[in-house]
Short mmCIF file of C-alpha atoms in Angstrom, two decimals:
data_model
loop_
_atom_site.label_atom_id
_atom_site.label_comp_id
_atom_site.label_asym_id
_atom_site.label_seq_id
_atom_site.Cartn_x
_atom_site.Cartn_y
_atom_site.Cartn_z
CA GLU A 1 -164.19 34.21 35.56
CA ALA A 2 -162.99 37.49 37.11
CA GLN A 3 -159.20 37.55 36.77
CA VAL A 4 -155.98 39.34 36.24
CA THR A 5 -153.72 37.77 33.64
CA GLN A 6 -150.01 38.36 32.93
CA ASN A 7 -147.79 37.27 30.17
CA PRO A 8 -145.28 35.78 29.94
CA ARG A 9 -145.11 33.87 33.14
CA TYR A 10 -141.41 33.18 32.84
CA LEU A 11 -138.80 35.21 30.93
CA ILE A 12 -135.07 34.93 30.69
CA THR A 13 -133.42 37.72 28.80
CA VAL A 14 -130.09 39.46 28.42
CA THR A 15 -129.02 42.91 29.67
CA GLY A 16 -130.26 45.79 27.44
CA LYS A 17 -132.83 43.90 25.45
CA LYS A 18 -136.17 45.73 25.69
CA LEU A 19 -139.11 43.69 26.95
CA THR A 20 -142.76 44.15 27.82
CA VAL A 21 -144.83 42.23 30.36
CA THR A 22 -148.50 42.49 29.68
CA CYS A 23 -151.24 42.71 32.24
CA SER A 24 -154.95 42.57 31.63
CA GLN A 25 -158.02 42.46 33.87
CA ASN A 26 -161.62 41.64 32.95
CA MET A 27 -163.29 43.30 36.00
CA ASN A 28 -163.59 46.86 34.66
CA HIS A 29 -161.34 48.00 37.50
CA GLU A 30 -160.07 51.60 37.47
CA TYR A 31 -156.93 51.13 39.54
CA MET A 32 -154.01 48.97 38.36
CA SER A 33 -150.57 48.57 39.65
CA TRP A 34 -147.30 46.74 39.28
CA TYR A 35 -145.17 45.32 42.05
CA ARG A 36 -141.85 43.52 42.34
CA GLN A 37 -141.31 40.91 44.93
CA ASP A 38 -137.83 40.23 46.27
CA PRO A 39 -136.69 37.99 49.14
CA GLY A 40 -136.67 39.89 52.40
CA LEU A 41 -138.07 43.04 50.80
CA GLY A 42 -141.70 42.01 50.35
CA LEU A 43 -143.73 43.68 47.60
CA ARG A 44 -142.70 47.07 46.39
CA GLN A 45 -144.86 49.15 44.21
CA ILE A 46 -143.36 50.15 40.85
CA TYR A 47 -146.12 52.15 39.10
CA TYR A 48 -149.84 52.58 39.47
CA SER A 49 -152.65 53.84 37.37
CA MET A 50 -155.79 55.53 38.64
CA ASN A 51 -157.56 55.25 35.27
CA VAL A 52 -156.94 55.44 31.57
CA GLU A 53 -154.01 57.82 30.69
CA VAL A 54 -153.36 58.50 34.42
CA THR A 55 -150.28 56.85 35.81
CA ASP A 56 -147.85 57.68 38.58
CA LYS A 57 -144.68 56.36 40.18
CA GLY A 58 -144.63 54.01 43.08
CA ASP A 59 -141.68 53.48 45.36
CA VAL A 60 -139.30 51.81 42.86
CA PRO A 61 -140.01 53.24 39.42
CA GLU A 62 -136.39 53.59 38.15
CA GLY A 63 -135.78 51.51 34.97
CA TYR A 64 -139.49 50.88 34.21
CA LYS A 65 -142.19 52.49 32.07
CA VAL A 66 -145.92 51.87 31.94
CA SER A 67 -148.82 52.96 29.84
CA ARG A 68 -152.63 52.83 30.22
CA LYS A 69 -154.28 53.35 26.90
CA GLU A 70 -157.20 51.03 27.64
CA LYS A 71 -158.91 50.40 30.93
CA ARG A 72 -158.26 46.68 30.91
CA ASN A 73 -154.55 46.74 30.01
CA PHE A 74 -151.52 47.97 31.92
CA PRO A 75 -148.22 46.81 30.36
CA LEU A 76 -144.87 47.05 32.17
CA ILE A 77 -141.96 48.05 29.91
CA LEU A 78 -138.27 47.61 30.66
CA GLU A 79 -136.45 49.56 28.02
CA SER A 80 -132.95 48.35 29.00
CA PRO A 81 -133.18 45.56 31.52
CA SER A 82 -130.36 45.07 33.98
CA PRO A 83 -129.51 42.16 36.31
CA ASN A 84 -130.82 44.07 39.31
CA GLN A 85 -134.36 43.91 37.76
CA THR A 86 -134.30 40.11 38.12
CA SER A 87 -137.36 39.57 40.26
CA LEU A 88 -140.93 38.24 40.47
CA TYR A 89 -143.39 40.74 39.13
CA PHE A 90 -147.10 40.97 39.94
CA CYS A 91 -149.81 43.02 38.39
CA ALA A 92 -152.83 43.93 40.44
CA SER A 93 -156.10 45.75 39.98
CA SER A 94 -158.87 47.11 42.27
CA ASN A 95 -162.27 48.56 41.62
CA ILE A 96 -161.05 52.02 42.85
CA TRP A 97 -158.07 53.00 44.78
CA GLY A 98 -158.17 52.10 48.39
CA TYR A 99 -160.04 48.86 48.07
CA GLU A 100 -158.61 45.32 48.01
CA GLN A 101 -156.51 44.43 45.07
CA TYR A 102 -156.71 41.31 42.89
CA PHE A 103 -153.38 39.93 41.85
CA GLY A 104 -152.18 38.29 38.67
CA PRO A 105 -150.19 34.96 38.77
CA GLY A 106 -146.83 36.66 38.58
CA THR A 107 -143.98 36.88 36.03
CA ARG A 108 -140.63 35.55 36.98
CA LEU A 109 -137.96 37.62 35.10
CA THR A 110 -134.31 36.74 34.93
CA VAL A 111 -131.87 39.26 33.39
CA THR A 112 -128.41 37.85 32.63
CA ALA B 1 -143.43 58.44 54.41
CA GLN B 2 -145.72 55.50 55.20
CA SER B 3 -144.19 52.21 56.11
CA VAL B 4 -145.32 48.77 57.33
CA SER B 5 -143.30 46.51 59.66
CA GLN B 6 -143.73 42.82 60.04
CA HIS B 7 -141.41 41.87 62.85
CA ASN B 8 -141.68 38.09 62.49
CA HIS B 9 -139.95 37.05 59.36
CA HIS B 10 -140.08 33.31 59.81
CA VAL B 11 -142.52 31.43 62.10
CA ILE B 12 -142.64 27.62 62.68
CA LEU B 13 -145.58 26.11 64.44
CA SER B 14 -147.07 22.74 64.99
CA GLU B 15 -150.52 21.97 63.87
CA ALA B 16 -153.25 23.09 66.31
CA ALA B 17 -150.95 25.83 67.74
CA SER B 18 -152.26 29.35 67.90
CA LEU B 19 -150.91 32.00 65.53
CA GLU B 20 -150.29 35.71 65.92
CA LEU B 21 -148.42 37.69 63.29
CA GLY B 22 -147.47 41.30 64.04
CA CYS B 23 -148.05 44.23 61.70
CA ASN B 24 -147.34 47.84 62.57
CA TYR B 25 -147.76 50.88 60.26
CA SER B 26 -146.38 54.35 60.50
CA TYR B 27 -149.15 56.72 59.25
CA GLY B 28 -151.05 58.77 61.84
CA GLY B 29 -154.16 59.45 59.74
CA THR B 30 -157.01 57.32 58.42
CA VAL B 31 -155.81 53.94 57.00
CA ASN B 32 -157.20 50.94 55.24
CA LEU B 33 -155.53 47.76 56.24
CA PHE B 34 -155.17 44.37 54.53
CA TRP B 35 -153.69 40.96 55.09
CA TYR B 36 -152.84 38.91 52.04
CA VAL B 37 -151.65 35.36 51.86
CA GLN B 38 -149.37 33.77 49.28
CA TYR B 39 -149.35 29.94 49.13
CA PRO B 40 -146.27 28.33 47.57
CA GLY B 41 -146.12 29.03 43.91
CA GLN B 42 -149.32 31.04 43.83
CA HIS B 43 -150.33 34.69 43.63
CA LEU B 44 -151.51 36.81 46.56
CA GLN B 45 -155.01 36.36 47.86
CA LEU B 46 -156.91 38.61 50.25
CA LEU B 47 -157.38 37.21 53.77
CA LEU B 48 -159.16 40.11 55.33
CA LYS B 49 -159.43 43.89 55.30
CA TYR B 50 -160.32 46.75 57.56
CA PHE B 51 -161.79 50.05 56.43
CA SER B 52 -163.74 51.30 59.42
CA GLY B 53 -166.10 50.10 62.14
CA ASP B 54 -165.58 47.04 64.40
CA PRO B 55 -161.77 46.80 64.90
CA LEU B 56 -162.01 43.04 65.04
CA VAL B 57 -162.40 41.76 61.55
CA LYS B 58 -162.89 38.19 60.44
CA GLY B 59 -161.63 36.85 57.24
CA ILE B 60 -161.46 33.53 55.29
CA LYS B 61 -160.15 30.26 56.61
CA GLY B 62 -160.68 31.12 60.22
CA PHE B 63 -158.29 34.15 60.27
CA GLU B 64 -159.04 37.33 62.16
CA ALA B 65 -157.23 40.57 62.74
CA GLU B 66 -157.59 43.36 65.33
CA PHE B 67 -156.97 47.00 64.54
CA ILE B 68 -155.58 48.90 67.51
CA LYS B 69 -155.34 52.49 66.54
CA SER B 70 -153.41 53.60 69.62
CA LYS B 71 -150.71 51.02 68.78
CA PHE B 72 -150.69 51.50 65.01
CA SER B 73 -151.14 47.74 64.74
CA PHE B 74 -153.16 45.24 62.81
CA ASN B 75 -152.11 41.83 64.03
CA LEU B 76 -153.34 38.66 62.36
CA ARG B 77 -154.52 35.72 64.45
CA LYS B 78 -155.82 32.22 64.08
CA PRO B 79 -156.70 29.99 67.04
CA SER B 80 -155.51 26.71 65.50
CA VAL B 81 -153.28 26.47 62.44
CA GLN B 82 -153.30 23.68 59.98
CA TRP B 83 -150.59 22.29 57.73
CA SER B 84 -152.39 23.93 54.82
CA ASP B 85 -151.72 27.39 56.30
CA THR B 86 -148.07 27.12 55.38
CA ALA B 87 -147.63 30.25 53.26
CA GLU B 88 -146.17 33.77 53.28
CA TYR B 89 -148.37 36.46 54.84
CA PHE B 90 -148.25 40.10 53.92
CA CYS B 91 -149.68 43.11 55.68
CA ALA B 92 -150.62 46.07 53.55
CA VAL B 93 -151.85 49.64 54.13
CA ASN B 94 -153.11 52.64 52.19
CA ALA B 95 -153.90 56.03 53.53
CA PRO B 96 -156.86 57.78 51.88
CA THR B 97 -156.01 61.13 53.48
CA SER B 98 -152.26 61.06 52.73
CA GLY B 99 -152.43 62.59 49.22
CA THR B 100 -150.80 59.54 47.66
CA TYR B 101 -152.45 56.63 45.93
CA LYS B 102 -150.03 53.93 46.83
CA TYR B 103 -150.28 50.65 48.63
CA ILE B 104 -147.49 49.90 51.10
CA PHE B 105 -146.67 46.26 51.88
CA GLY B 106 -144.69 44.82 54.67
CA THR B 107 -141.73 42.44 54.01
CA GLY B 108 -143.80 39.41 54.77
CA THR B 109 -143.80 36.51 57.34
CA ARG B 110 -143.13 33.04 56.18
CA LEU B 111 -145.18 30.57 58.18
CA LYS B 112 -144.36 26.88 58.28
CA VAL B 113 -146.77 24.53 59.94
CA LEU B 114 -145.45 21.14 60.89
CA ALA B 115 -147.78 18.24 60.61
#
């Protein structure tokens, strides 16, 4: 089954404790992206990747890092999480940029 | 910078009522346009998309949208809503000629359909 998976689905952590949210797709898609969803703000793009080793900032990259060492994986790294990063995070992928995206199930992160 | 506006933040309708959700974008060049739906507790799913051609596009579950270039709009419509259409709806755009490779989403419209 074609899908985007994220882990963990739920995470509660404390300020400053480094964490990684994994994202994997099995569709051989070139483009991958991370979004955060906040009430009243919709989805905002954090980082995206056009292909392996090619990443770039979205609209809200501060406090986040990404890497794309393999085509299927695109982890999101929070080196020192803060409470304002409490949010619902979605990973997405598309065959190539510009086409429709397929979304993962989401990761609800709470930073206390 | 590109932006997307969804003016209706919350919409409440009775079953069988007609639906129109507004979406306006700010980029003047070529755009690709999308509507996504997020059912309660679920991830986003594509409803429909517009790349080129016929400006009236049909999607899944009886939804359609019309691209009006002169108005920078891509409004979503459904003639008769059902209780199961209760969800949040997002309009999104990307601009192939803009030099960026981002997707821009609107703030979403929460639709509640009363049985």
